[in-house]
Amino acid sequence: MSFEDFCTKSMRYDKQRVQCQESFVISFNNEKDECFTIKPETLIAFLQFMLENYNQIKNAWGSVPSKKNSLNIYEEKSYRAIYGKASDIDELKSISSIGRSQTKAITKVISKFIAYLLDEEYIGVESNTFFVDSYLKSALEKVASGFKEYENKKSPSSSTPQLKVLFENWLAKQNLSTSTIKKYSEQSITKADEVVSSIDESLPRFYSVSDVGICEKLINTLLKSDVWKDLNTAGNGMYSSGVKKYELFLNQYFINKPISCHKPFLLFAGISGTGKTRFIREQVKDYPGQKNYCLVPVRPDWHEPSDLLGYISRISGKKEYVSTPVLHFITQAWIHIFEHIGEVRTDGKIGLSQEQLDHIPPFWLCLDEMNLAPVEQYFADYLSVLETRHWYTSPELTAFNDKEGVDYGYVYQCDPLLKADTLSQQLDQNARMELAEKLGLDLDVSLHQQIWASFCQHGIAIPFNLMVAGTVNMDETTHGFSRKVIDRALTFDFNEFFPNDFDAYFSPALQPKRLGYPTWSDGRAITEVSALEQYSKESVTFLKAVNGVLQQSPFELAYRALNELMLALLAHRPANTAELVAIWDDFMMCKVLPRIEGDSNKLRSHQTADSDKSTESSQTESNLLTDLEKALAAQFGSHWDGTRPDLFNSKVAAAGEDSVPAEPPHVPCRSKKKLAWMKERLARQCFTSFWP
């Protein structure tokens, strides 16, 4: 169905006529039957503007007293303020002008355009304009993927490929001149298409390709062509520069997706000033306007979960719940989930599709200086409930869908952090209403009413999109971690994973990858991925070798370690032995070595004890650390003395270059360096631990 046909079908909700003219300009009428025109490129640019400036858009809308309860419900004055925000952008002046004079008419067109791209039903701007960040992002992703069926079917040759529009907008943000943008987006790509077509007519055109791998194949085809070399010689490399820019655009636009962590609780350890807190804050920079970051400085006097989750108080003479920023943030994460999936199940479970999941960003809770207070005390509830998170495996999902008559791609459930009886039995109606308001729920909105009712029935659980990250320093003012905490977290020695390289301060060669939340909880789900079958067997052998060293010590591993190693395989999906070794190496750094601490007696090798070797020198030479080195050297093979891929960083383009190197960065084995450091510390101080 074309966009024009979609708008014709939507006329049962309003009488607006929308047509796509031969020159591919969208024409539409207002209530007085006056006709106006707008280019689809302008509509797309406006959607990008709204998404990138969503906070400003919300502020402009919110500044108008007559606004509706939700931004996606049309009201003339507040929407006129929205269009006014675009008046300073040259390419958006036309839409800003129309928006302030023909506010409702242009809003109808934009709303229909978004609904059409998302395959949603348009039922009028008074019901839903789709002016919500999640809708905007999904619509732009649909455009970027090459979708262009909204073009008039009568004149396909006159269409403008929408990847070209996005490419041009991206080039404009690189501060390039208009003439350079035109050379890159038109002349370079057109010539590249001509050369590729002359070599093999079956190959796709550049603007029909959103896959970086296919784009690289097209570029390789060009590089083998003498015609292409001659064109670039005559054009001073302009054609190659345009194609390289397009490849870089695809890299940044499509493949900068977060890698899944296999646990949503992270500890970032390192000396002060390495950038731990900033790293966490940077995780949300690609989600403008989402408010999915919360910084909570931990206080030294925190000793119980109420410091984190709140408590019931009678100090005012009546029962009321004293909320906290953490509980408010957790609630906002839940609201974001429910607003994306559009339903609240009565059984407390969350069912959603892959498409819905793709548009739910992680909500990052940063507990700054986490160990200023005893973590085992104030974080006890979270640590316990964390282990109750459950994503359904394929057999469970199939049985659930058949029983419920639904077709979910994922189902999630979790025990409550704040129990239901605290909300429903210990608080009266007024106190509950006040708490709902404190948590950011608007009980005049139907969906929010359902969310609150679910909270009162099932409690407030850990939302699956919540990522908790604690920054950690070890000095005389802080507390250590018990193995209960370490076993439930992923621990990163920050300067080993994300080193402070002074030489690269101004021109970094690496950039950290974005991290996302896990969508597995049971490591046995790996049996559903045939490509990982052999790697999972090898990983069991690896973990048995490690545990053979740790047996009869306080550091012995159990099922939880095996489960999380399988989850790490699911998260990283190794394609070769080098990547498998990288997963093992990082697993040692994040899960095993942080558990090991003590003096030479505590770290005594059980092989030494069995053979009654009791001299101090023999204990120093043969301890758990030495035995682990031998075991890892045997398991890692040539990678132990060589390098392995870096799973948490990617290369950036060098100065003067447009394309990012395809080969991932390689680093020496991190666990080898850490074990050597721990051994040296043991010899020097007669005590050692993982913590810097």
XYZ file of C-alpha atoms in Angstrom:
692
model
C 0.000 0.000 0.000
C 1.325 3.438 -0.938
C 1.241 6.369 1.461
C -1.461 8.006 -0.656
C -3.631 4.871 -0.392
C -3.045 4.749 3.366
C -4.208 8.364 3.718
C -7.261 7.686 1.578
C -8.148 4.762 3.856
C -7.702 7.032 6.879
C -10.276 9.542 5.602
C -12.916 7.769 7.667
C -11.297 9.457 10.685
C -10.858 12.891 9.080
C -11.648 14.409 5.695
C -8.115 15.483 4.842
C -7.013 14.656 1.299
C -3.370 13.699 0.821
C -1.815 13.072 -2.583
C 1.668 12.250 -3.884
C 2.259 14.339 -6.983
C 4.352 13.398 -9.997
C 7.370 15.325 -8.684
C 6.976 13.387 -5.477
C 5.698 16.227 -3.351
C 3.030 15.485 -0.780
C 0.054 17.801 -1.093
C -2.622 18.118 1.568
C -5.552 20.320 2.433
C -6.685 22.045 5.613
C -10.218 22.368 6.980
C -10.876 25.319 4.635
C -9.839 23.109 1.699
C -6.727 25.208 1.087
C -3.884 23.179 -0.417
C -0.306 22.988 0.872
C 2.727 20.923 -0.148
C 5.641 19.364 1.684
C 8.511 17.155 0.558
C 8.923 13.762 2.249
C 12.595 14.598 2.836
C 11.415 17.529 4.959
C 9.089 15.256 6.947
C 11.952 12.842 7.612
C 14.278 15.682 8.610
C 11.610 16.957 11.026
C 11.242 13.510 12.604
C 15.023 13.424 13.087
C 14.942 16.921 14.582
C 12.223 15.934 17.057
C 14.064 12.775 18.140
C 17.424 14.492 18.545
C 15.885 17.427 20.447
C 13.196 15.539 22.297
C 13.804 17.247 25.648
C 13.420 20.675 24.040
C 10.271 19.508 22.259
C 8.774 18.275 25.538
C 9.712 21.513 27.295
C 8.089 23.604 24.550
C 4.951 21.470 24.711
C 4.941 21.508 28.518
C 5.227 25.303 28.688
C 1.684 25.710 27.360
C -0.973 25.557 30.128
C -3.671 24.235 27.789
C -1.662 21.157 26.779
C -3.203 17.693 27.029
C -2.047 15.089 29.565
C 0.193 13.358 27.041
C 2.459 14.758 24.318
C 1.020 12.405 21.715
C -2.467 13.951 22.038
C -3.048 16.960 19.797
C -3.767 20.438 21.223
C -3.301 23.453 18.992
C -1.288 25.902 21.131
C 1.121 23.327 22.547
C 1.736 21.831 19.102
C 2.268 25.282 17.629
C 5.048 25.679 20.208
C 6.587 22.408 19.017
C 6.771 23.590 15.406
C 8.216 26.883 16.584
C 11.299 25.054 17.888
C 12.252 24.190 14.288
C 12.174 27.781 13.012
C 15.961 28.255 13.260
C 16.763 25.247 11.036
C 16.978 26.254 7.372
C 15.699 22.973 5.959
C 12.784 22.988 8.424
C 11.615 26.583 8.017
C 8.844 25.512 5.640
C 7.439 22.920 8.023
C 7.825 25.344 10.955
C 5.908 28.015 9.063
C 3.108 25.637 8.076
C 3.083 24.208 11.597
C 2.412 27.578 13.165
C -0.323 28.591 10.699
C -1.845 25.235 9.697
C -1.029 23.357 12.890
C -3.675 20.666 12.768
C -3.371 19.998 9.030
C 0.394 19.404 9.094
C 0.106 17.373 12.315
C -2.365 15.056 10.577
C 0.077 14.503 7.696
C 3.037 13.833 9.975
C 0.992 11.504 12.190
C -0.237 9.542 9.183
C 3.315 9.356 7.859
C 4.608 7.892 11.131
C 1.646 5.503 11.434
C 2.182 4.331 7.859
C 5.887 3.681 8.395
C 5.151 1.710 11.569
C 2.183 -0.181 10.095
C -0.016 1.307 12.827
C -3.642 2.331 12.482
C -4.260 6.067 12.281
C -7.401 7.029 14.233
C -7.024 10.789 14.438
C -4.659 13.227 16.094
C -7.028 13.656 19.034
C -6.274 10.009 19.908
C -2.609 9.579 18.931
C -0.199 11.757 16.943
C 2.693 9.301 17.478
C 4.836 12.235 18.669
C 6.660 9.964 21.135
C 10.395 9.261 21.037
C 9.953 5.514 20.660
C 7.648 5.947 17.644
C 9.987 8.515 16.094
C 12.995 6.235 16.479
C 11.142 3.243 14.994
C 9.903 5.291 12.047
C 13.389 6.579 11.245
C 14.830 3.079 11.490
C 12.182 1.901 9.012
C 13.202 4.674 6.611
C 16.883 3.909 7.119
C 16.360 0.236 6.350
C 15.510 1.164 2.757
C 11.710 1.164 3.068
C 10.251 3.507 0.440
C 6.856 2.072 -0.434
C 5.255 5.407 0.457
C 6.487 6.722 -2.907
C 3.814 7.127 -5.581
C 3.618 3.856 -7.477
C 2.817 5.721 -10.690
C 6.210 7.429 -10.742
C 8.824 5.260 -9.094
C 11.602 6.742 -11.218
C 11.102 10.159 -9.623
C 11.661 8.918 -6.107
C 14.496 9.997 -3.849
C 16.074 7.065 -1.966
C 15.588 7.749 1.716
C 18.982 6.379 2.720
C 20.280 9.270 0.634
C 18.268 11.704 2.737
C 19.624 10.228 5.952
C 23.147 10.197 4.510
C 22.882 13.860 3.562
C 21.606 14.752 7.039
C 24.521 12.819 8.548
C 27.013 14.613 6.273
C 25.562 17.965 7.318
C 26.360 17.130 10.942
C 30.012 16.659 9.926
C 30.105 20.412 9.195
C 30.641 19.862 5.468
C 29.661 22.515 2.937
C 26.515 22.151 0.848
C 28.562 21.646 -2.320
C 30.666 18.892 -0.686
C 27.533 17.149 0.592
C 26.105 17.177 -2.922
C 29.336 15.809 -4.401
C 29.455 12.947 -1.889
C 25.739 12.044 -1.821
C 25.015 12.453 -5.527
C 28.070 12.458 -7.772
C 30.163 9.928 -5.828
C 27.390 7.396 -5.239
C 26.007 7.780 -8.777
C 29.427 7.093 -10.310
C 29.966 4.175 -7.934
C 26.627 2.657 -8.977
C 27.538 3.049 -12.661
C 30.871 1.288 -12.227
C 29.407 -1.533 -10.113
C 26.574 -2.012 -12.636
C 29.045 -2.198 -15.530
C 30.903 -4.991 -13.713
C 27.846 -6.969 -12.550
C 24.289 -5.825 -13.215
C 22.948 -8.165 -10.532
C 24.718 -6.261 -7.736
C 22.558 -3.846 -5.702
C 22.877 -0.054 -5.756
C 24.474 1.682 -2.784
C 21.327 3.450 -1.629
C 19.448 0.157 -1.574
C 21.991 -1.277 0.880
C 21.815 -0.784 4.643
C 23.959 -3.813 5.485
C 27.584 -2.822 6.131
C 28.885 -6.207 4.981
C 27.191 -5.880 1.567
C 28.453 -2.309 1.289
C 32.010 -3.555 1.879
C 31.576 -6.116 -0.917
C 30.472 -3.344 -3.295
C 33.502 -1.268 -2.317
C 35.816 -4.236 -2.881
C 34.270 -4.616 -6.336
C 35.055 -0.953 -7.049
C 38.650 -1.255 -5.860
C 39.308 -3.969 -8.445
C 38.095 -1.724 -11.278
C 40.564 0.247 -13.393
C 37.701 2.546 -14.421
C 37.131 3.442 -10.779
C 40.838 4.115 -10.273
C 40.897 6.400 -13.330
C 37.801 8.291 -12.126
C 39.397 8.932 -8.747
C 42.665 10.029 -10.321
C 40.785 12.558 -12.452
C 38.585 13.651 -9.566
C 41.305 13.911 -6.899
C 39.842 10.997 -4.937
C 36.446 12.668 -4.509
C 34.496 9.589 -5.601
C 36.290 7.232 -3.197
C 35.884 9.740 -0.376
C 32.120 9.836 -0.912
C 31.833 6.053 -0.869
C 34.015 5.799 2.255
C 31.823 8.391 3.956
C 28.766 6.308 3.100
C 30.360 3.201 4.610
C 31.200 5.162 7.780
C 27.607 6.448 7.904
C 26.277 2.888 7.735
C 28.679 1.794 10.465
C 27.557 4.529 12.813
C 23.864 4.396 11.929
C 23.277 0.652 11.921
C 25.879 -1.399 13.778
C 26.502 0.764 16.831
C 24.198 -1.481 18.826
C 24.797 -2.446 22.435
C 26.334 -5.794 23.324
C 24.350 -7.714 25.892
C 25.889 -8.140 29.314
C 25.016 -11.503 30.805
C 24.278 -9.865 34.174
C 22.526 -6.521 34.793
C 24.656 -5.765 37.885
C 28.147 -4.405 37.193
C 31.013 -3.308 39.439
C 33.589 -0.904 38.005
C 36.727 -1.007 40.132
C 39.728 1.228 39.743
C 41.693 4.078 41.180
C 40.007 7.460 41.475
C 39.798 9.513 38.296
C 39.866 6.736 35.679
C 36.422 7.707 34.331
C 34.194 5.021 35.852
C 31.186 7.273 36.479
C 31.623 9.048 33.170
C 31.716 5.689 31.371
C 28.307 4.826 32.811
C 26.879 8.216 31.887
C 28.175 7.822 28.324
C 26.152 4.627 27.952
C 22.957 6.652 27.520
C 24.182 9.321 25.090
C 22.605 7.510 22.126
C 19.161 7.695 23.745
C 18.427 11.451 23.719
C 15.531 12.558 25.892
C 14.880 9.126 27.401
C 15.845 10.077 30.988
C 17.332 6.618 31.385
C 20.254 7.568 33.632
C 20.192 8.131 37.387
C 23.239 8.965 39.524
C 22.869 8.094 43.211
C 25.801 8.928 45.530
C 26.012 6.226 48.209
C 26.141 7.545 51.788
C 28.398 5.991 54.420
C 25.471 5.688 56.853
C 23.410 3.378 54.645
C 22.871 0.083 56.460
C 19.533 -1.355 55.307
C 17.454 -1.703 52.130
C 15.134 1.134 53.184
C 17.964 3.554 52.439
C 17.659 2.495 48.817
C 13.976 1.601 48.413
C 12.230 3.787 50.982
C 10.131 3.043 54.056
C 6.806 3.658 55.799
C 6.815 6.625 58.157
C 4.323 7.832 60.792
C 6.254 10.969 61.702
C 3.579 13.229 60.193
C 0.867 11.561 62.250
C -0.338 9.348 59.423
C 1.109 6.439 57.487
C 2.983 7.493 54.367
C 5.650 5.914 52.220
C 8.901 7.864 52.004
C 10.145 7.195 48.489
C 13.684 7.463 47.115
C 15.255 8.444 43.771
C 16.106 4.774 43.220
C 12.502 3.594 43.594
C 11.321 6.446 41.362
C 13.859 5.470 38.682
C 12.856 1.805 38.850
C 9.230 2.830 38.376
C 10.144 4.982 35.381
C 11.917 1.993 33.821
C 8.725 -0.028 34.240
C 6.586 2.763 32.776
C 8.867 2.878 29.745
C 8.450 -0.878 29.245
C 4.663 -0.814 29.540
C 4.306 2.203 27.252
C 6.186 0.281 24.566
C 4.294 -2.997 24.868
C 0.919 -1.344 25.501
C -0.474 -3.925 27.914
C -0.264 -4.875 31.574
C -0.889 -8.560 32.211
C -2.915 -9.481 35.275
C -0.482 -12.292 36.191
C 2.484 -9.923 36.591
C 4.436 -11.441 33.684
C 5.812 -9.373 30.816
C 5.194 -10.620 27.287
C 6.636 -8.810 24.300
C 7.894 -9.171 20.745
C 11.413 -8.778 19.366
C 10.435 -5.482 17.738
C 9.153 -4.106 21.041
C 12.272 -5.295 22.844
C 14.522 -3.600 20.282
C 13.053 -0.216 21.189
C 13.345 -0.471 24.970
C 16.696 1.064 26.009
C 18.586 0.148 29.168
C 17.973 2.329 32.221
C 21.304 2.914 33.957
C 21.342 3.315 37.733
C 24.809 4.463 38.827
C 25.590 3.887 42.505
C 28.581 6.174 42.915
C 31.205 5.085 45.460
C 29.102 1.996 46.061
C 31.244 0.540 48.843
C 31.314 3.616 51.074
C 28.613 1.662 52.957
C 28.398 -2.130 53.483
C 26.864 -3.359 50.233
C 25.657 -6.628 51.789
C 23.434 -4.608 54.129
C 21.773 -1.830 52.141
C 21.722 -3.866 48.901
C 20.505 -7.150 50.426
C 17.023 -7.110 48.869
C 18.316 -6.436 45.367
C 21.004 -9.117 45.637
C 18.406 -11.729 46.579
C 15.726 -10.714 44.088
C 18.300 -10.426 41.290
C 18.574 -14.214 41.184
C 14.806 -14.607 40.663
C 14.822 -12.882 37.266
C 13.628 -15.373 34.678
C 13.408 -15.203 30.904
C 11.429 -18.104 29.460
C 13.407 -20.615 27.429
C 12.020 -21.779 24.072
C 10.143 -24.810 25.479
C 8.668 -22.687 28.281
C 7.738 -19.954 25.819
C 6.030 -22.391 23.450
C 4.008 -23.923 26.284
C 3.067 -20.473 27.615
C 1.980 -19.156 24.204
C -0.101 -22.279 23.546
C -1.763 -22.087 26.953
C -2.486 -18.347 26.819
C -3.314 -18.178 23.116
C -0.671 -15.492 22.508
C 2.410 -15.176 20.309
C 5.103 -13.563 22.445
C 8.745 -13.654 21.436
C 9.840 -13.171 25.057
C 8.311 -13.607 28.501
C 9.934 -12.209 31.645
C 9.076 -12.470 35.317
C 10.745 -11.532 38.589
C 10.007 -11.479 42.312
C 9.218 -8.071 43.825
C 11.758 -5.726 45.374
C 8.934 -3.901 47.124
C 6.311 -6.408 48.168
C 2.650 -6.000 47.276
C 1.384 -6.092 50.873
C 3.487 -2.999 51.644
C 1.458 -1.129 49.041
C -1.955 -2.762 49.327
C -2.275 -3.601 53.036
C 0.045 -1.353 55.018
C -0.951 1.877 53.253
C -4.434 3.381 53.044
C -5.957 4.669 49.814
C -4.700 8.243 50.218
C -1.164 7.103 51.025
C -1.176 4.826 47.969
C -2.320 7.664 45.717
C 0.383 9.951 47.093
C 3.038 7.300 46.542
C 1.891 6.694 42.965
C 2.274 10.411 42.277
C 5.734 10.470 43.889
C 6.797 7.605 41.621
C 5.770 9.526 38.498
C 2.499 7.736 37.710
C -0.402 9.753 36.335
C -3.509 7.935 37.533
C -5.675 9.931 35.110
C -4.063 7.871 32.346
C -5.586 4.422 31.828
C -2.269 2.636 31.257
C -0.782 4.148 34.413
C -3.826 2.992 36.366
C -3.158 -0.550 35.164
C 0.535 -0.300 36.050
C -0.286 0.856 39.585
C -2.907 -1.866 40.006
C -0.284 -4.441 38.978
C 2.188 -3.009 41.484
C -0.414 -3.225 44.264
C -1.231 -6.830 43.308
C 2.247 -8.197 42.531
C 4.689 -5.669 43.995
C 7.433 -3.721 42.203
C 9.942 -6.126 40.677
C 13.290 -5.529 38.971
C 12.546 -4.274 35.445
C 14.449 -6.217 32.816
C 15.876 -3.011 31.319
C 17.448 -1.864 34.614
C 21.253 -1.911 34.583
C 22.807 -1.299 38.006
C 26.432 -0.163 37.924
C 28.472 0.553 41.028
C 31.728 2.475 41.012
C 34.263 1.051 43.453
C 37.409 2.368 45.111
C 39.360 0.347 47.649
C 40.946 2.460 50.392
C 40.739 3.042 54.154
C 37.306 4.713 53.836
C 35.541 1.877 51.999
C 34.234 -1.629 52.648
C 35.230 -4.863 50.931
C 32.874 -7.196 49.078
C 31.735 -10.603 50.216
C 31.523 -13.420 47.683
C 27.716 -13.089 47.865
C 28.050 -9.734 46.134
C 30.868 -10.696 43.761
C 29.082 -13.874 42.630
C 26.049 -11.837 41.570
C 27.944 -9.135 39.696
C 30.198 -8.655 36.697
C 33.360 -7.026 38.026
C 35.468 -4.906 35.690
C 38.980 -3.817 36.590
C 38.346 -0.558 34.795
C 41.885 0.285 33.771
C 42.398 -3.196 32.322
C 39.224 -3.162 30.218
C 39.162 0.565 29.407
C 42.738 1.780 30.006
C 43.733 5.391 30.566
C 46.253 5.742 27.735
C 47.814 9.188 28.099
C 49.293 8.999 24.587
C 45.795 8.524 23.130
C 44.093 11.209 25.229
C 43.563 13.628 22.332
C 43.207 11.039 19.566
C 41.849 7.786 21.033
C 42.306 4.676 18.904
C 39.584 2.721 20.732
C 36.098 3.480 21.940
C 34.099 1.406 24.448
C 31.117 -0.457 23.068
C 27.677 0.274 24.441
C 26.364 -2.288 26.908
C 22.826 -3.646 27.015
C 20.689 -5.743 29.310
C 20.508 -9.557 29.053
C 17.518 -11.405 27.618
C 18.502 -14.798 29.035
C 18.654 -16.058 32.594
C 19.019 -19.822 32.125
C 22.317 -20.874 30.562
C 20.724 -24.078 29.293
C 19.128 -21.927 26.594
C 22.434 -22.402 24.774
C 21.244 -25.860 23.708
C 18.815 -24.057 21.376
C 21.738 -22.504 19.435
C 23.365 -25.254 17.405
C 26.285 -23.020 16.353
C 27.381 -22.818 20.005
C 27.136 -26.533 20.787
C 30.861 -27.293 20.412
C 31.910 -24.080 22.167
C 29.653 -24.868 25.109
C 31.272 -28.307 25.510
C 34.745 -26.787 25.346
C 33.683 -24.186 27.913
C 32.569 -26.881 30.338
C 36.005 -28.504 29.958
C 37.648 -25.123 30.561
C 35.630 -24.453 33.718
C 36.351 -27.947 35.063
C 40.069 -27.288 34.620
C 39.788 -24.009 36.530
C 37.659 -25.568 39.249
C 40.169 -28.399 39.590
C 42.649 -25.818 40.852
C 40.108 -24.168 43.168
C 38.792 -27.354 44.784
C 39.178 -27.616 48.561
C 39.563 -23.834 48.735
C 36.989 -21.147 49.689
C 36.998 -20.064 46.042
C 35.552 -23.231 44.480
C 32.987 -22.595 41.743
C 29.448 -23.968 41.552
C 26.498 -24.101 39.146
C 26.052 -20.327 39.123
C 29.483 -19.913 37.527
C 28.718 -22.499 34.847
C 25.347 -20.883 34.149
C 26.929 -17.466 33.714
C 29.659 -18.794 31.451
C 26.939 -20.200 29.177
C 25.157 -16.833 29.304
C 28.418 -15.147 28.285
C 28.567 -17.399 25.211
C 24.987 -16.445 24.344
C 25.784 -12.764 24.773
C 28.966 -12.670 22.675
C 28.281 -15.511 20.175
C 31.906 -16.499 19.428
C 32.665 -17.159 15.769
C 36.090 -18.756 16.266
C 38.482 -20.098 18.892
C 40.112 -16.704 19.437
C 36.774 -15.162 20.413
C 36.010 -18.159 22.634
C 39.317 -17.658 24.466
C 38.472 -13.959 24.827
C 35.206 -14.912 26.557
C 37.065 -17.275 28.894
C 39.690 -14.646 29.658
C 37.077 -11.990 30.478
C 35.120 -14.531 32.520
C 38.203 -15.098 34.656
C 38.571 -11.338 35.111
C 34.908 -10.618 35.817
C 33.786 -13.697 37.764
C 36.661 -15.816 39.094
C 39.653 -13.688 40.070
C 37.600 -11.097 42.029
C 36.675 -13.913 44.445
C 40.299 -14.754 45.265
C 42.029 -13.018 48.168
C 44.099 -13.945 51.195
C 47.543 -14.685 52.550
C 49.930 -17.416 51.449
C 48.273 -19.941 53.754
C 44.768 -19.291 52.438
C 46.027 -19.427 48.864
C 47.965 -22.635 49.414
C 47.611 -25.078 46.552
C 45.655 -28.204 47.475
C 48.181 -30.236 45.469
C 50.874 -28.903 47.800
C 48.815 -29.752 50.848
C 48.204 -33.295 49.609
C 51.934 -33.921 49.219
C 52.769 -32.450 52.662
C 55.059 -29.789 51.222
C 55.065 -27.324 54.063
C 58.111 -25.144 53.596
C 57.497 -21.454 53.046
C 59.402 -21.428 49.765
C 57.445 -24.291 48.277
C 54.142 -22.643 49.280
C 55.222 -19.459 47.578
C 56.234 -21.295 44.428
C 53.112 -23.485 44.323
C 49.908 -21.692 45.207
C 46.484 -21.251 43.666
C 47.688 -18.362 41.519
C 50.562 -20.363 40.043
C 48.308 -23.367 39.445
C 45.728 -21.144 37.739
C 48.421 -19.771 35.438
C 49.334 -23.313 34.383
C 45.705 -24.313 33.859
C 44.903 -21.217 31.793
C 48.064 -21.564 29.709
C 46.973 -25.095 28.802
C 43.382 -24.014 27.995
C 44.201 -20.804 26.098
C 46.916 -22.364 23.956
C 48.901 -19.915 21.811
C 46.649 -17.020 22.882
C 48.112 -17.149 26.425
C 51.427 -15.742 25.226
C 49.879 -13.884 22.304
C 46.715 -11.822 21.999
C 42.966 -12.262 21.821
C 40.106 -10.085 20.456
C 38.847 -7.250 22.656
C 35.115 -7.827 23.105
C 34.349 -4.553 24.879
C 36.103 -1.992 22.666
C 36.066 -1.131 18.985
C 38.520 0.753 16.802
C 37.916 4.317 15.667
C 38.983 5.810 12.370
C 42.532 7.154 12.398
C 43.146 10.850 11.744
C 42.688 11.592 8.057
C 40.841 8.322 7.394
C 37.132 7.889 6.796
C 36.553 4.195 7.396
C 36.792 2.232 10.619
C 39.105 -0.827 10.424
C 37.027 -3.990 10.135
C 39.437 -6.076 12.231
C 38.573 -5.876 15.954
C 41.300 -4.695 18.333
C 43.426 -7.379 19.984
C 44.869 -7.287 23.503
C 47.094 -9.588 25.593
C 45.260 -11.933 27.943
C 43.999 -9.807 30.813
C 43.932 -12.656 33.312
C 47.639 -13.395 32.684
C 48.600 -9.841 33.607
C 46.262 -9.791 36.626
C 47.557 -13.125 37.981
C 51.155 -11.900 37.679
C 50.196 -8.719 39.550
C 48.422 -10.679 42.296
C 51.435 -13.015 42.677
C 53.850 -10.094 42.918
C 51.629 -8.461 45.555
C 51.482 -11.705 47.537
C 55.276 -11.968 47.539
C 55.682 -8.326 48.533
C 52.890 -7.929 51.119
C 52.176 -11.551 52.142
C 48.570 -10.841 51.153
C 46.856 -10.312 47.833
C 43.475 -9.643 46.235
C 42.025 -8.757 42.855
C 41.146 -5.210 43.823
C 43.461 -2.353 42.779
